[in-house]
Structures are given as C-alpha cells and as structure tokens.
CSV table of C-alpha atoms in Angstrom, one decimal:
chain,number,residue,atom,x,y,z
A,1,UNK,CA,5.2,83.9,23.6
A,2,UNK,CA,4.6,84.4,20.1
A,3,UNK,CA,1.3,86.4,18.9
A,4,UNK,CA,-0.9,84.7,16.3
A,5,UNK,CA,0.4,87.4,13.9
A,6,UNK,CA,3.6,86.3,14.5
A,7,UNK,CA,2.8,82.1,13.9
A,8,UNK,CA,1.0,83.1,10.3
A,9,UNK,CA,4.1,85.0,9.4
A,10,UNK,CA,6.4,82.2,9.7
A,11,UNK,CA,4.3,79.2,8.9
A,12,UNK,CA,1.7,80.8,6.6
A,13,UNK,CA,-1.5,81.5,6.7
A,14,UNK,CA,-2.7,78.6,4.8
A,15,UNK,CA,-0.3,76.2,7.2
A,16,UNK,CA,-1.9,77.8,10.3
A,17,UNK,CA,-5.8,77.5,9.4
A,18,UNK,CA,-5.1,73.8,9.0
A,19,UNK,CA,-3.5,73.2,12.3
A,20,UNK,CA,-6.3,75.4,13.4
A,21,UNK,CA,-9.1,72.9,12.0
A,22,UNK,CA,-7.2,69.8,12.8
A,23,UNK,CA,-6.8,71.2,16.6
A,24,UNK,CA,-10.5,71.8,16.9
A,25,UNK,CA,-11.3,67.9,15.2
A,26,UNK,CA,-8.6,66.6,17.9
A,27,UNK,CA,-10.6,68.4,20.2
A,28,UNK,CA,-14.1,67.1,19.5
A,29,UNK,CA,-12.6,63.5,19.4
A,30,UNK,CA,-11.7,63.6,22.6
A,31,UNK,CA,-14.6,65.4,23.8
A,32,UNK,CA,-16.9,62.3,22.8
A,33,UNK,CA,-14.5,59.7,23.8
A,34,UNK,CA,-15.5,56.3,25.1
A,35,UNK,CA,-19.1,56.8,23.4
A,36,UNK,CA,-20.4,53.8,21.3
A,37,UNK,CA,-19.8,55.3,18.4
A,38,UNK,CA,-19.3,58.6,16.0
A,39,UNK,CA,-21.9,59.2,13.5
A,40,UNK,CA,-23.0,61.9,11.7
A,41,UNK,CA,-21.2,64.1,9.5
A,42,UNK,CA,-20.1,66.9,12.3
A,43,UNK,CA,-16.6,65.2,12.4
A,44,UNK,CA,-16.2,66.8,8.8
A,45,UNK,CA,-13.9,65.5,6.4
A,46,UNK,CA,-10.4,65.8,8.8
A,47,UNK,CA,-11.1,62.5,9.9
A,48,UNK,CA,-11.9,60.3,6.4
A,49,UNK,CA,-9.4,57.7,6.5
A,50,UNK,CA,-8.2,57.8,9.7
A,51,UNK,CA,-10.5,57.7,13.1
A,52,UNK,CA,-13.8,56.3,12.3
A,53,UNK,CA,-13.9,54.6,8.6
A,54,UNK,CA,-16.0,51.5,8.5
A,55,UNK,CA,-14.4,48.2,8.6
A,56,UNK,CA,-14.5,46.5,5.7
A,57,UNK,CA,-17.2,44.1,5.4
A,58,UNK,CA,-17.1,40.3,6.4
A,59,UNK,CA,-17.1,36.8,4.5
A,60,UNK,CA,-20.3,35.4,3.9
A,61,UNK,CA,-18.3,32.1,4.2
A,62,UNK,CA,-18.3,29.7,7.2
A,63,UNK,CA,-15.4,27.0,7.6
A,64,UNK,CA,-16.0,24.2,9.8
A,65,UNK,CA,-13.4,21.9,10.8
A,66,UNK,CA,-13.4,18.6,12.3
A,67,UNK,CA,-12.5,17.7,14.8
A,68,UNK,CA,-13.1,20.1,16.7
A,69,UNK,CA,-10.7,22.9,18.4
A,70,UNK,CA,-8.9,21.2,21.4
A,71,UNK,CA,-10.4,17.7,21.2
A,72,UNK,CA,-8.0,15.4,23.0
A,73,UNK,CA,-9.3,12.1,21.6
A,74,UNK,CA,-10.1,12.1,18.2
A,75,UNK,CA,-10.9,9.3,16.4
A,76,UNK,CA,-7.7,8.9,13.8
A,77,UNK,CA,-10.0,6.7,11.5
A,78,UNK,CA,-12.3,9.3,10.5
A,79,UNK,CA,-9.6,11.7,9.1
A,80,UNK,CA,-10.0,15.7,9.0
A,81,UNK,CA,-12.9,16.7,7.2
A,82,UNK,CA,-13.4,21.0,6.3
A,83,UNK,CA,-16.9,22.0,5.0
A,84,UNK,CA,-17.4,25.7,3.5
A,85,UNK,CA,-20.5,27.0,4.2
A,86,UNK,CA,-21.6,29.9,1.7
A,87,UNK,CA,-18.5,29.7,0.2
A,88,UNK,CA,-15.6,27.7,-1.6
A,89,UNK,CA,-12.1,25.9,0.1
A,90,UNK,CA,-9.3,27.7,-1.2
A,91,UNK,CA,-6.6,26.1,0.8
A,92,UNK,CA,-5.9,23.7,3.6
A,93,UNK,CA,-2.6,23.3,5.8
A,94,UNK,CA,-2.1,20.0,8.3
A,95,UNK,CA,0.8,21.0,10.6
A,96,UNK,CA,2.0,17.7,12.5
A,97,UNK,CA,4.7,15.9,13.8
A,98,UNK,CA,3.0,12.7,12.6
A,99,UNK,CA,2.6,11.3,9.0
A,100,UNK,CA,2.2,13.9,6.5
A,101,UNK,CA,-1.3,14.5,5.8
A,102,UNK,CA,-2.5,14.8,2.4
A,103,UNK,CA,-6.6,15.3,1.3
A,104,UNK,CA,-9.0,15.6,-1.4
A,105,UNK,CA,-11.4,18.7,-2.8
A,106,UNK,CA,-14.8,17.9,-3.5
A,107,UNK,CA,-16.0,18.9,-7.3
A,108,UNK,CA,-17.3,22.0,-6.2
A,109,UNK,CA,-14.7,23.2,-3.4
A,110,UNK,CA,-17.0,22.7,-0.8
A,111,UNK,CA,-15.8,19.5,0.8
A,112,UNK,CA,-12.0,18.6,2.0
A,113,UNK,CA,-11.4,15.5,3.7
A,114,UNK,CA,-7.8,13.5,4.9
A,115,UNK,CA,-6.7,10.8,2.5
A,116,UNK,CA,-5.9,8.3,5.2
A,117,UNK,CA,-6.2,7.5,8.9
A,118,UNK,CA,-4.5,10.2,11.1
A,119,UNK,CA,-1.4,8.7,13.7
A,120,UNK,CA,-2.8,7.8,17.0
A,121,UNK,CA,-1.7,9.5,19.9
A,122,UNK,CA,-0.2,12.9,17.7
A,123,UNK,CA,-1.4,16.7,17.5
A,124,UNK,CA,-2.5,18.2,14.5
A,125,UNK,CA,-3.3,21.8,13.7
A,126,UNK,CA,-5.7,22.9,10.8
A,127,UNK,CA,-5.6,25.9,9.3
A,128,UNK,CA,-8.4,26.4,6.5
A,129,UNK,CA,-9.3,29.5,4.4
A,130,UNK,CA,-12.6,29.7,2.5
A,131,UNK,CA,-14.0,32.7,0.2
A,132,UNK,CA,-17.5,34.1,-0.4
A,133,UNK,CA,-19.1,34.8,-4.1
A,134,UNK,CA,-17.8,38.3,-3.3
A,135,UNK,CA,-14.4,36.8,-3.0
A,136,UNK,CA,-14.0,37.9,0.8
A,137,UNK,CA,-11.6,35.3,2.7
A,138,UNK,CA,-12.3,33.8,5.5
A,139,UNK,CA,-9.8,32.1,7.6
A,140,UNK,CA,-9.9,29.4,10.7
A,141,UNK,CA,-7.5,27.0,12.6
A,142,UNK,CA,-8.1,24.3,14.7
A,143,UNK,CA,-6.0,22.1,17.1
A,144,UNK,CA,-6.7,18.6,18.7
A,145,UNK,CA,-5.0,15.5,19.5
A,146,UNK,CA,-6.1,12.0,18.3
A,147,UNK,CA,-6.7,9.0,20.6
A,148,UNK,CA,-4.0,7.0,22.5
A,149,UNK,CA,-5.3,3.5,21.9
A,150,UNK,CA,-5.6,0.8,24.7
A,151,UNK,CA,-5.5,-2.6,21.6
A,152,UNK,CA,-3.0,-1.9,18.8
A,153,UNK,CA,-2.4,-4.3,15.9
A,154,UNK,CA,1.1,-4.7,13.9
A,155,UNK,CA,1.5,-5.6,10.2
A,156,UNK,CA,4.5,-7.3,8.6
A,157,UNK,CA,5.2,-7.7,4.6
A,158,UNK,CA,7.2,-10.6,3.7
A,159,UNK,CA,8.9,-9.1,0.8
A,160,UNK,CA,12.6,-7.8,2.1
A,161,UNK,CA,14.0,-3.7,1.0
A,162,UNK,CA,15.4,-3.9,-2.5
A,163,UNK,CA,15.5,-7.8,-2.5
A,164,UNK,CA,14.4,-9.6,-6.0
A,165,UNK,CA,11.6,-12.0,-6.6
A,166,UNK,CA,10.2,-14.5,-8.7
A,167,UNK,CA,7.4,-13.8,-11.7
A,168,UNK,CA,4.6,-15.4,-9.4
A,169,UNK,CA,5.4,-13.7,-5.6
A,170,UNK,CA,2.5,-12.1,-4.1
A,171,UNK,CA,2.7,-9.2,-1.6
A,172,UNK,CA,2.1,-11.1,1.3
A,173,UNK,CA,0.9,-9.1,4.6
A,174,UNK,CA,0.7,-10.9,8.4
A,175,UNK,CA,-1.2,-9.0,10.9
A,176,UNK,CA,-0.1,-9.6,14.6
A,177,UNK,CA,-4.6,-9.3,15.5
A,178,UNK,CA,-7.1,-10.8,13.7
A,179,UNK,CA,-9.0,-8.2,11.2
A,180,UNK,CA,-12.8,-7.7,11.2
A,181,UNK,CA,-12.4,-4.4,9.3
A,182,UNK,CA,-11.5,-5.9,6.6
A,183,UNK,CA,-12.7,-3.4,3.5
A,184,UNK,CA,-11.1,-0.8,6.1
A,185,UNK,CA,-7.8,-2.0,6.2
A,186,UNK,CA,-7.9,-3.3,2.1
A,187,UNK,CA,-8.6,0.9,1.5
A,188,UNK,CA,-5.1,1.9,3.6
A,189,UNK,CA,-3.3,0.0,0.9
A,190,UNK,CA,-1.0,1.4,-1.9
A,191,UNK,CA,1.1,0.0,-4.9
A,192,UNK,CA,3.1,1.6,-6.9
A,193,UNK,CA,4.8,-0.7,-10.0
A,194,UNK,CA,7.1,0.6,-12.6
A,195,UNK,CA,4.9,-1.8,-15.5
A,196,UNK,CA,1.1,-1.5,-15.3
A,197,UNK,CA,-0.5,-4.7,-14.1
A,198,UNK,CA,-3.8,-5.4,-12.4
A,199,UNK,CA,-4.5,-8.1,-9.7
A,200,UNK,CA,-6.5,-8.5,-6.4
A,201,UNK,CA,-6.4,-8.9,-2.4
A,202,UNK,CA,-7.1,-12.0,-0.9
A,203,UNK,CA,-7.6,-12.9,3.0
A,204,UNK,CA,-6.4,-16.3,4.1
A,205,UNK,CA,-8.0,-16.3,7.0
A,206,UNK,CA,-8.5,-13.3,9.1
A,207,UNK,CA,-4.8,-12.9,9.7
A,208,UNK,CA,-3.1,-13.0,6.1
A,209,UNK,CA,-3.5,-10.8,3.1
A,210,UNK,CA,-2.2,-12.0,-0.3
A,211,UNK,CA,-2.4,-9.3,-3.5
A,212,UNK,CA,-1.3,-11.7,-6.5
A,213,UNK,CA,-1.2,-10.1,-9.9
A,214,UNK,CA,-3.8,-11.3,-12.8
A,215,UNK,CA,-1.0,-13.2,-14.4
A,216,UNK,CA,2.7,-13.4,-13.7
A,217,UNK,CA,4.5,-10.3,-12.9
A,218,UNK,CA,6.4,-8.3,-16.1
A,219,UNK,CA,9.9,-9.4,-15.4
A,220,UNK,CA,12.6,-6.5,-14.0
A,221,UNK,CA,8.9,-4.7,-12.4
A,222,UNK,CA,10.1,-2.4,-9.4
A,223,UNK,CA,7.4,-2.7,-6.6
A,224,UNK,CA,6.7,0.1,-4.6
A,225,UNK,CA,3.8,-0.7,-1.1
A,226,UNK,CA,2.5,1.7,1.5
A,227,UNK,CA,0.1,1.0,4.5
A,228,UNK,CA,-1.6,3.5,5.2
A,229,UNK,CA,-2.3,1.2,8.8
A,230,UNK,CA,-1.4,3.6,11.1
A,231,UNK,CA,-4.7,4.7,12.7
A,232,UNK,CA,-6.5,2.4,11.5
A,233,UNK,CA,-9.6,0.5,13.2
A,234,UNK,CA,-8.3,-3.2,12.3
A,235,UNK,CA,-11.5,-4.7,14.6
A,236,UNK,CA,-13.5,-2.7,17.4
A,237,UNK,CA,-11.1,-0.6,19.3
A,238,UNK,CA,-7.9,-2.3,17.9
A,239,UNK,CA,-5.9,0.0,15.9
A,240,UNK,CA,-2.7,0.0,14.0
A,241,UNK,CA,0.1,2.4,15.3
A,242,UNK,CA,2.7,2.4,12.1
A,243,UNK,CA,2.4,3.0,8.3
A,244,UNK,CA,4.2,0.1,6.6
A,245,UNK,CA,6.4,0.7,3.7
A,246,UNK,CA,8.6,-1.7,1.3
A,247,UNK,CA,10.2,-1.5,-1.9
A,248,UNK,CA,11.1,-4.6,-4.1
A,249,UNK,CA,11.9,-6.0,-7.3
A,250,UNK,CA,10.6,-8.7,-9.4
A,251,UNK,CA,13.8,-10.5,-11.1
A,252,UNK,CA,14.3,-12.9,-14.3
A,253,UNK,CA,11.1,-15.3,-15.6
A,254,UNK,CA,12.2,-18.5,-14.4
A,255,UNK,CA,9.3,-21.3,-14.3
A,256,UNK,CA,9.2,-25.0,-13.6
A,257,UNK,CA,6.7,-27.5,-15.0
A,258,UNK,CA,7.2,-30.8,-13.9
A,259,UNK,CA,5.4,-33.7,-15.4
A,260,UNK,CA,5.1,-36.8,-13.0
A,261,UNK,CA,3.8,-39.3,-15.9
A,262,UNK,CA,6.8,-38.1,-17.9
A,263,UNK,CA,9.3,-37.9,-15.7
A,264,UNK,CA,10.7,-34.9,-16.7
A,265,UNK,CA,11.0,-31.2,-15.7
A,266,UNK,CA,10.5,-28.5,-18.4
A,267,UNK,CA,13.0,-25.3,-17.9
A,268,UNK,CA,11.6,-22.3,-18.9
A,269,UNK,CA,14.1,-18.8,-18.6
A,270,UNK,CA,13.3,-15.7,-19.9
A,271,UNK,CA,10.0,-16.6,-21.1
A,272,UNK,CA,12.1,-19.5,-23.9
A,273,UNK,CA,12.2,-22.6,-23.4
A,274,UNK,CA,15.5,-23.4,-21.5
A,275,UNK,CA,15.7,-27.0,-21.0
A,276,UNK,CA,14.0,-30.3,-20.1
A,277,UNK,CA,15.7,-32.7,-17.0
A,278,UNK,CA,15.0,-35.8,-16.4
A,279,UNK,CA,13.6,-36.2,-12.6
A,280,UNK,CA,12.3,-38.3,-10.6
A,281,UNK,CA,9.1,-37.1,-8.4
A,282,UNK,CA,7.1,-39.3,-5.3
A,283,UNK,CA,6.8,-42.9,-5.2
A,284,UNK,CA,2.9,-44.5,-4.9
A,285,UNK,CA,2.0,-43.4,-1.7
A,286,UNK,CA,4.4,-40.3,-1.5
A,287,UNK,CA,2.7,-38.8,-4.4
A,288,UNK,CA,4.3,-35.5,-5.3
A,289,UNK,CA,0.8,-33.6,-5.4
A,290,UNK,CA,-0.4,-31.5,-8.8
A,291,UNK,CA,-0.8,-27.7,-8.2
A,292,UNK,CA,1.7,-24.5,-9.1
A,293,UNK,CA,3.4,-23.8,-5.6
A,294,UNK,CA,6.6,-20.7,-5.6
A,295,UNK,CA,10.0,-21.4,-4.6
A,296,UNK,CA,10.2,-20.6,-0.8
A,297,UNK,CA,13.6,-20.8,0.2
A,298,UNK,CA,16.9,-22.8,-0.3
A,299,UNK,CA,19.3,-24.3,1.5
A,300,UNK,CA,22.7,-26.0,0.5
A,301,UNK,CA,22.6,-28.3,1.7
A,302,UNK,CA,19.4,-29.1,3.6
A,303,UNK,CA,19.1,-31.7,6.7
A,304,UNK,CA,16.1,-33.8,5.9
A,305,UNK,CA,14.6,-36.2,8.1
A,306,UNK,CA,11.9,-38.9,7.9
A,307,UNK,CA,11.0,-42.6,7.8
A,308,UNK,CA,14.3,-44.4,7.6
A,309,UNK,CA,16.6,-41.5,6.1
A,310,UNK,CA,18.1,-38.7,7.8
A,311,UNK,CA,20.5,-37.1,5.0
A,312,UNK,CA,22.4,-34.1,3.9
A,313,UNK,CA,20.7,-32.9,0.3
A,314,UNK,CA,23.0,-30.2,-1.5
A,315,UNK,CA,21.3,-28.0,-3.5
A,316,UNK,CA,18.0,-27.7,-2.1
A,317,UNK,CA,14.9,-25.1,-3.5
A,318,UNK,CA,11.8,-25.8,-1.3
A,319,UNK,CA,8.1,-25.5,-2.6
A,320,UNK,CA,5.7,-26.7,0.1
A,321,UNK,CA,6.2,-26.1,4.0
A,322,UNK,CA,5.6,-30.0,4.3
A,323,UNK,CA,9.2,-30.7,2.8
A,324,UNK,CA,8.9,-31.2,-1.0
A,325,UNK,CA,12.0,-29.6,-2.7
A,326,UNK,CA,13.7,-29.4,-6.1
A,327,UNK,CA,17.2,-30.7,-5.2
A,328,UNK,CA,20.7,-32.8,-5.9
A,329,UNK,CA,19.5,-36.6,-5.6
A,330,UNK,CA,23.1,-38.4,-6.6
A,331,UNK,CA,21.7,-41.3,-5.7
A,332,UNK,CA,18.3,-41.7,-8.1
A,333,UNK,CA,20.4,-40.2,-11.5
A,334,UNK,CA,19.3,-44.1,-12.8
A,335,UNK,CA,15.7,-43.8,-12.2
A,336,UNK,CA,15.6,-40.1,-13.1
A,337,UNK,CA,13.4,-39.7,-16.6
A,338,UNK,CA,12.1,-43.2,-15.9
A,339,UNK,CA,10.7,-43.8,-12.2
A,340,UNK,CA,9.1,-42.4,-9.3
A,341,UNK,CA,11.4,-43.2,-6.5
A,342,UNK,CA,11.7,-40.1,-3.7
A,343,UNK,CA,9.7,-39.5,-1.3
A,344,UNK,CA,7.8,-36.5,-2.3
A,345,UNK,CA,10.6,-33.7,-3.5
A,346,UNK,CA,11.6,-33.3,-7.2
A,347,UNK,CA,15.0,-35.6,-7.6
A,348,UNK,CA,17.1,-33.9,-10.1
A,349,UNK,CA,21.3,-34.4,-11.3
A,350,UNK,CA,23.8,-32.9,-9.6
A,351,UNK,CA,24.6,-30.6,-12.3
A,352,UNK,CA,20.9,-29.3,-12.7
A,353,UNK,CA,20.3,-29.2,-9.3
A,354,UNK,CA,22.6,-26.9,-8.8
A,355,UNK,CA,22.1,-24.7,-11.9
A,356,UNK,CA,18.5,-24.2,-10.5
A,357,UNK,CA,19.7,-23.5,-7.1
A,358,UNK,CA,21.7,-20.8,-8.1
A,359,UNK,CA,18.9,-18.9,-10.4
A,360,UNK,CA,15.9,-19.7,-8.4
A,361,UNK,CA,14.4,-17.0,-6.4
A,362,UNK,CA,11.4,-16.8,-3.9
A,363,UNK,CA,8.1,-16.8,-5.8
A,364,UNK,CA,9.7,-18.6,-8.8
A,365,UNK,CA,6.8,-20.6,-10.1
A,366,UNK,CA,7.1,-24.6,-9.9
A,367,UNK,CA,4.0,-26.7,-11.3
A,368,UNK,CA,3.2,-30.1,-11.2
A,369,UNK,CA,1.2,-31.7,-13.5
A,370,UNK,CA,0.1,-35.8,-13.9
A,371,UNK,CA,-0.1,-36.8,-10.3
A,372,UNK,CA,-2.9,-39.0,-8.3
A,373,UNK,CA,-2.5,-36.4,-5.4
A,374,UNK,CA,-4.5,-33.0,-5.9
A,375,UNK,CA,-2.2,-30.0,-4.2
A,376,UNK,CA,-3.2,-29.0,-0.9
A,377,UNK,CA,-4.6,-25.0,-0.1
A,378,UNK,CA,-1.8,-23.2,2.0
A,379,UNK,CA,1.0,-26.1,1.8
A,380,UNK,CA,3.6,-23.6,0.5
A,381,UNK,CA,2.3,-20.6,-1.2
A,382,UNK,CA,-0.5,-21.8,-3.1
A,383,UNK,CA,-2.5,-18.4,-4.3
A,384,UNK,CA,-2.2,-19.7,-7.7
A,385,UNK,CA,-4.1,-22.9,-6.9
A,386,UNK,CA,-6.9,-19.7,-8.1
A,387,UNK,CA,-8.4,-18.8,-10.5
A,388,UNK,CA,-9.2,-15.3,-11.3
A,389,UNK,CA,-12.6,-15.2,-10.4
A,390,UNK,CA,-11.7,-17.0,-7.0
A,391,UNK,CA,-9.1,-14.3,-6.6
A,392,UNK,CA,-11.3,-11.1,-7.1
A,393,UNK,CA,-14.0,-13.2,-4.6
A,394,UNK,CA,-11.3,-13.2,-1.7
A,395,UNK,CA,-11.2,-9.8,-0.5
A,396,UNK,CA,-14.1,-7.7,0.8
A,397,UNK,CA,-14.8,-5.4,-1.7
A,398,UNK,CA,-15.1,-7.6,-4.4
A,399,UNK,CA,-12.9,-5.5,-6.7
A,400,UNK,CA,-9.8,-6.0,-8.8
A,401,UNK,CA,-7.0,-3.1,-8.4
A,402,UNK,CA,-5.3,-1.4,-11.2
A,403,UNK,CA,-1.6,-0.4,-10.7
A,404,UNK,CA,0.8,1.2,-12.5
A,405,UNK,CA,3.7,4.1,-12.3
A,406,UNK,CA,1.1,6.4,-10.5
A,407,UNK,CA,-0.1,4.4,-7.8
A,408,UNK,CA,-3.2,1.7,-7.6
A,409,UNK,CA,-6.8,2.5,-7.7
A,410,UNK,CA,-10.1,0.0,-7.0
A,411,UNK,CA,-11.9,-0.9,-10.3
A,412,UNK,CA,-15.1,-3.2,-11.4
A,413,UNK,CA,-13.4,-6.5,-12.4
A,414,UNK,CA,-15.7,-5.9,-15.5
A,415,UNK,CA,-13.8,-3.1,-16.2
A,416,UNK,CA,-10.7,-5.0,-16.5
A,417,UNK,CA,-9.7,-6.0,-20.9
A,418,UNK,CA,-10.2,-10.0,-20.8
A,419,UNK,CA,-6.4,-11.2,-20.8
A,420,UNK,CA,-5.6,-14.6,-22.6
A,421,UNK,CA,-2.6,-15.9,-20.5
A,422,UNK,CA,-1.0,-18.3,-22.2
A,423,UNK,CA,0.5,-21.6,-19.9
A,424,UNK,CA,2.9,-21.7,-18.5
A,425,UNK,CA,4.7,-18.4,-19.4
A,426,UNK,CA,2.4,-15.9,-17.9
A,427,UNK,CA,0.5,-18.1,-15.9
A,428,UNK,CA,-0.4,-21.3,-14.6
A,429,UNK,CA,-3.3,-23.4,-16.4
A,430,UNK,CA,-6.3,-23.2,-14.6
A,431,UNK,CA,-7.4,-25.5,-11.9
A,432,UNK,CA,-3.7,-26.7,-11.7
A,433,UNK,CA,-4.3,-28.4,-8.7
A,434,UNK,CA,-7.4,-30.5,-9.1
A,435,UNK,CA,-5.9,-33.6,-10.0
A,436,UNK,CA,-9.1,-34.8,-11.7
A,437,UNK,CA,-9.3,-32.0,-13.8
C-alpha cells in the first residue's frame, strides 16, 4: 500500500486535497440518505450543480382539454375544445386515424376549439402546450374515443366527379333521415368555386337541400363541396357517419326561353343570342305550364306513353319529372311557329332537336313564358321558380353564403352589393312561374 506521501507525490498535492474534499461530501451524502431533504449550507459548494439544486420552477398555466382523458363516448358533435388557464395556447396536435382535425384560436390564445364534428366511433389523442406570462411551458395530452351511434343518417349529392353542368344547377343534397338539426347540418357545409359568387341553402322538405347561386353560375366555374356530416347530430341521436366530398364543373351558358303565344323558342349560347325555332308547345288543356325548369336528362330516343300514343321520340331533353321535354316532333314541323298541338313537351325540327340534344347539359335553364298554366313547385327542378328573398328565407339561418377560391363563409344578406341580373342571360325574370303575373 502506498503512504499518503507517496499519493501527493504522484498525483499532487492540489489533485489529492480535492479527492480528499469530494470523499468527505460523498460521505456526508450518504450519511443523510433517504431524509426529506438537504438544506443548509453544510454540504458546501462540492455539490452546486449536481445533488441537490432546486428544480426549476413550474408554469403558472393550466390546460384543460375536452373531453376528457379516457372517455369512451364522447359526443363527436361538440368537437375538442382546449382552454388555458393563466396562460396562452401555443400549439395543439389531433393524432387520429379519423378525419383530419383542424381548429381555431381564440383572439387572445386562450380558447381552441375543433372546426367540425369529430368521426364517430374513432380515437383521438390531444396533445396541448400552453405558456405562463413568464414564458414557462406547460404541456398535457389527452386520449378518448367518440360515440358508436345506434341511428346514422347518409347524404348523397347529385352532381357526378368532374362531370359538367348547366348555368342554373344547384348543389343538390338527399339525406337518407329526415333532419331536425337543420342550422347544424347547413354549418358542416363547404364550397369552394374558382369565380366568386354568392347564393343560399334551401330545404325542400326535411329531406332535400338545394344551394342555388344568386344568379346563374359564371360559365367554365370549377365547384369544389365538402360535408363536414360525419359526426354530426342530423335529429336527436341520429348522426351521420361519412364526410361527403364532390368536385364539378359548370360548362357553356346555354338557355331556352320559350314563348307559347309566339310559338317560338329563343336560343341563347354563350351569353349571344344564338337562334330562334319555331315550336310548337301544349294544346288547350295540355297547357305547357310558365316557369324556368333545368334540363334533367336526355334520352335518344325516349319511349313515351299516354292517352292514345305510345311513340319512340329521338332527341329527347327532359324538363319536368311529369314528362314535358324539348325534342324531335317530325310530325308537327307544319304547325311548328304557328299552333299549339303536343301534349305538353316543346315540339321542335329534327334538325334543332338534335342540335339542342347534343349541347344541352343538366341544369341548362329552359323557361316558359305566355301560358294559361302557372309551373308547378318541385315538377322538375324548380328552385328558380324563387326569388331571392324566397331563397335566403329557405334555410335556417336566414343567411346568404359568400364563396369564392378560398372556401364559403355565412354573411347578412344585407351585406350582399344589390345585383341587377338582367333576363334571361344571368337569370330568370322574377315570378317566372306565376302565370298571372
């Protein structure tokens, strides 16, 4: 064994007094382990930094999340809220296998809450981190899984991926339940279009959901819609399961104003005047009725049936679901341009029949003007039997909706610039189907 001599020879003196101190802290450690605590300044300065230094000190800030930390029914409509107490949000992560979640800060940083409904029956995890005035972080997660629901409703759009459309087409939505929620379910609802426009919702019943533009559509407008339905609370305990998405086009302007009295059908393409066709419209009795209707669908040809006739009419573009059409009548060319002869359609030549066939579209506006017989509400699509005011009235909130490139938002209808439409270009004349107006 070495003498202590000996160890300050080879280390140092200096070396050896400090494993000398450092022995004798290690030493008095150890003697007061498993105490509360250490206090006092007898551990002298060998152990600053290292055994004993206090912990830094804690956020003043609170989060609270919502739900709550292994809740295993939460209600999907009511979203994710996170509230800072004594403190401001600095960020917010939604990990899930659902929907993406997105959310909104409150002016002052205090308040986060979910865009939209959450998916039903899917697992979230939150993970929220506020600071103090001090700028101390706080962080806290929180994981829970929404409601499986015993009632679901489903929603369909009638407008097809990428297909084209006419000038007048509304976004048309069927739900599979009626909805009681109404203002709910018009708040899940996106549009995107690539021209600003504004328009309204509009329930037909408790089932269908119309949004028609103010006016006509801006020809060659791409149409972007998102439901935001999954989660949502259509009517007590009834909730929808998928978010809806579409994206279409609007196509050319092509319109149709027919005049009964006349006997003629003006062609309008493009927003110009295109052409005018003699046709021949109802008989007395079969009145075609007054109103602007949209192109539905087309066949060619089309097997109509009724009281004495049973035919097969080439190029045929229907406007009401009762069976009145724009379409090749070979037989009335004589009485087209001077007599009501058909049966309720819109008897045109061969030659124009078919022009019309091949350029019409569904929701290519088709008005007729000068009959006895006033249009009848939901006999085709008749949404522009309204007016605006009519429109606007039709939904629950009572607001218009303002889209453009960057999505839709609610707004006052007296917000809206007044907009002098002219007929029949950018839209119909007003009270088009009131025959005695």
């Amino acid at each position: 064994m070495r003498s202590r001599h000996e160890l300050g020879r080879r280390f140092g003196a200096g070396r050896l007094a400090a494993v000398a101190v450092g022995t004798i802290a290690l030493r008095a450690v150890a003697a007061v382990a498993g105490k509360a605590s250490i206090t006092g300044s007898a551990q002298g300065p060998a152990l600053s930094g290292t055994i004993g230094s206090p912990a830094p000190p804690a956020s003043d800030a609170r989060l609270v999340i919502t739900p709550r930390q292994d809740r295993m029914s939460a209600a999907p409509d009511r979203g994710i809220t996170v509230r800072a107490v004594q403190g401001t949000i600095r960020s917010v992560h939604v990990r899930t296998d659902g929907d993406p979640v997105t959310g909104k800060l409150s002016h002052g940083r205090t308040r986060w809450h979910s865009a939209w409904a959450l998916d039903t029956a899917t697992s979230y995890t939150v993970r929220a981190t506020a600071v103090d005035a001090s700028g101390r972080a706080v962080t806290a997660t929180t994981s829970f899984r929404t409601l499986t629901p015993k009632e679901t409703f489903s929603t369909q759009i009638f407008e097809g991926y990428h297909r084209s459309y006419g000038v007048g087409m509304p976004v048309i939505l069927q739900f599979s339940r009626p909805i009681e929620n109404k203002r709910t379910v018009e708040r899940s609802l996106q549009l995107w279009t690539s021209h600003p426009i504004s328009g309204a919702w509009y329930w037909d019943g408790d089932q269908t959901l119309y949004f028609r533009p103010r006016t006509y559509w801006r020809p060659q407008t791409q149409v972007r819609f998102v439901g935001h339905l999954n989660g949502i609370q259509g009517a007590p305990g009834v909730y929808g399961v998928h978010t809806l998405t579409q994206s279409f086009h609007i196509g050319r302007s092509l319109i149709a104003v027919g005049d009964t009295q006349t006997h003629h059908v003006q062609i309008y393409l493009d927003k110009k005047p295109y052409a005018v066709w003699p046709m021949s419209s109802g008989r007395p009795g079969d009145d075609t009725p007054d109103g602007t209707y949209l192109t539905i669908d087309k066949s060619n040809p089309e097997d109509m049936v009724g009281p004495g006739y049973n035919i097969e009419v080439p190029w045929s573009v229907r406007f009401t679901w009762s069976g009145d059409f724009m379409h090749d009548a070979y037989w009335s060319v004589n009485q087209q341009g001077f007599e009501n002869v058909s049966h309720g359609c819109v008897n045109l030549s061969p030659a124009n029949a078919e022009w019309y066939y091949k350029h019409a579209d569904p929701g290519d506006p088709v008005t007729i003007t000068g009959s006895p017989k006033a249009g009848t509400w939901g006999n085709g699509w008749t949404v522009w039997f309204l007016g605006w005011r009519d429109l606007v009235a039709g939904n629950a909130l009572h607001e218009a909706v303002r889209v453009g490139p960057k999505g839709s938002v609610f707004v006052k209808p007296s917000t809206l610039p007044p907009v002098q439409a002219k007929a029949p270009l950018r839209a119909p004349r007003p009270g088009n189907s009131d025959a005695s107006s």
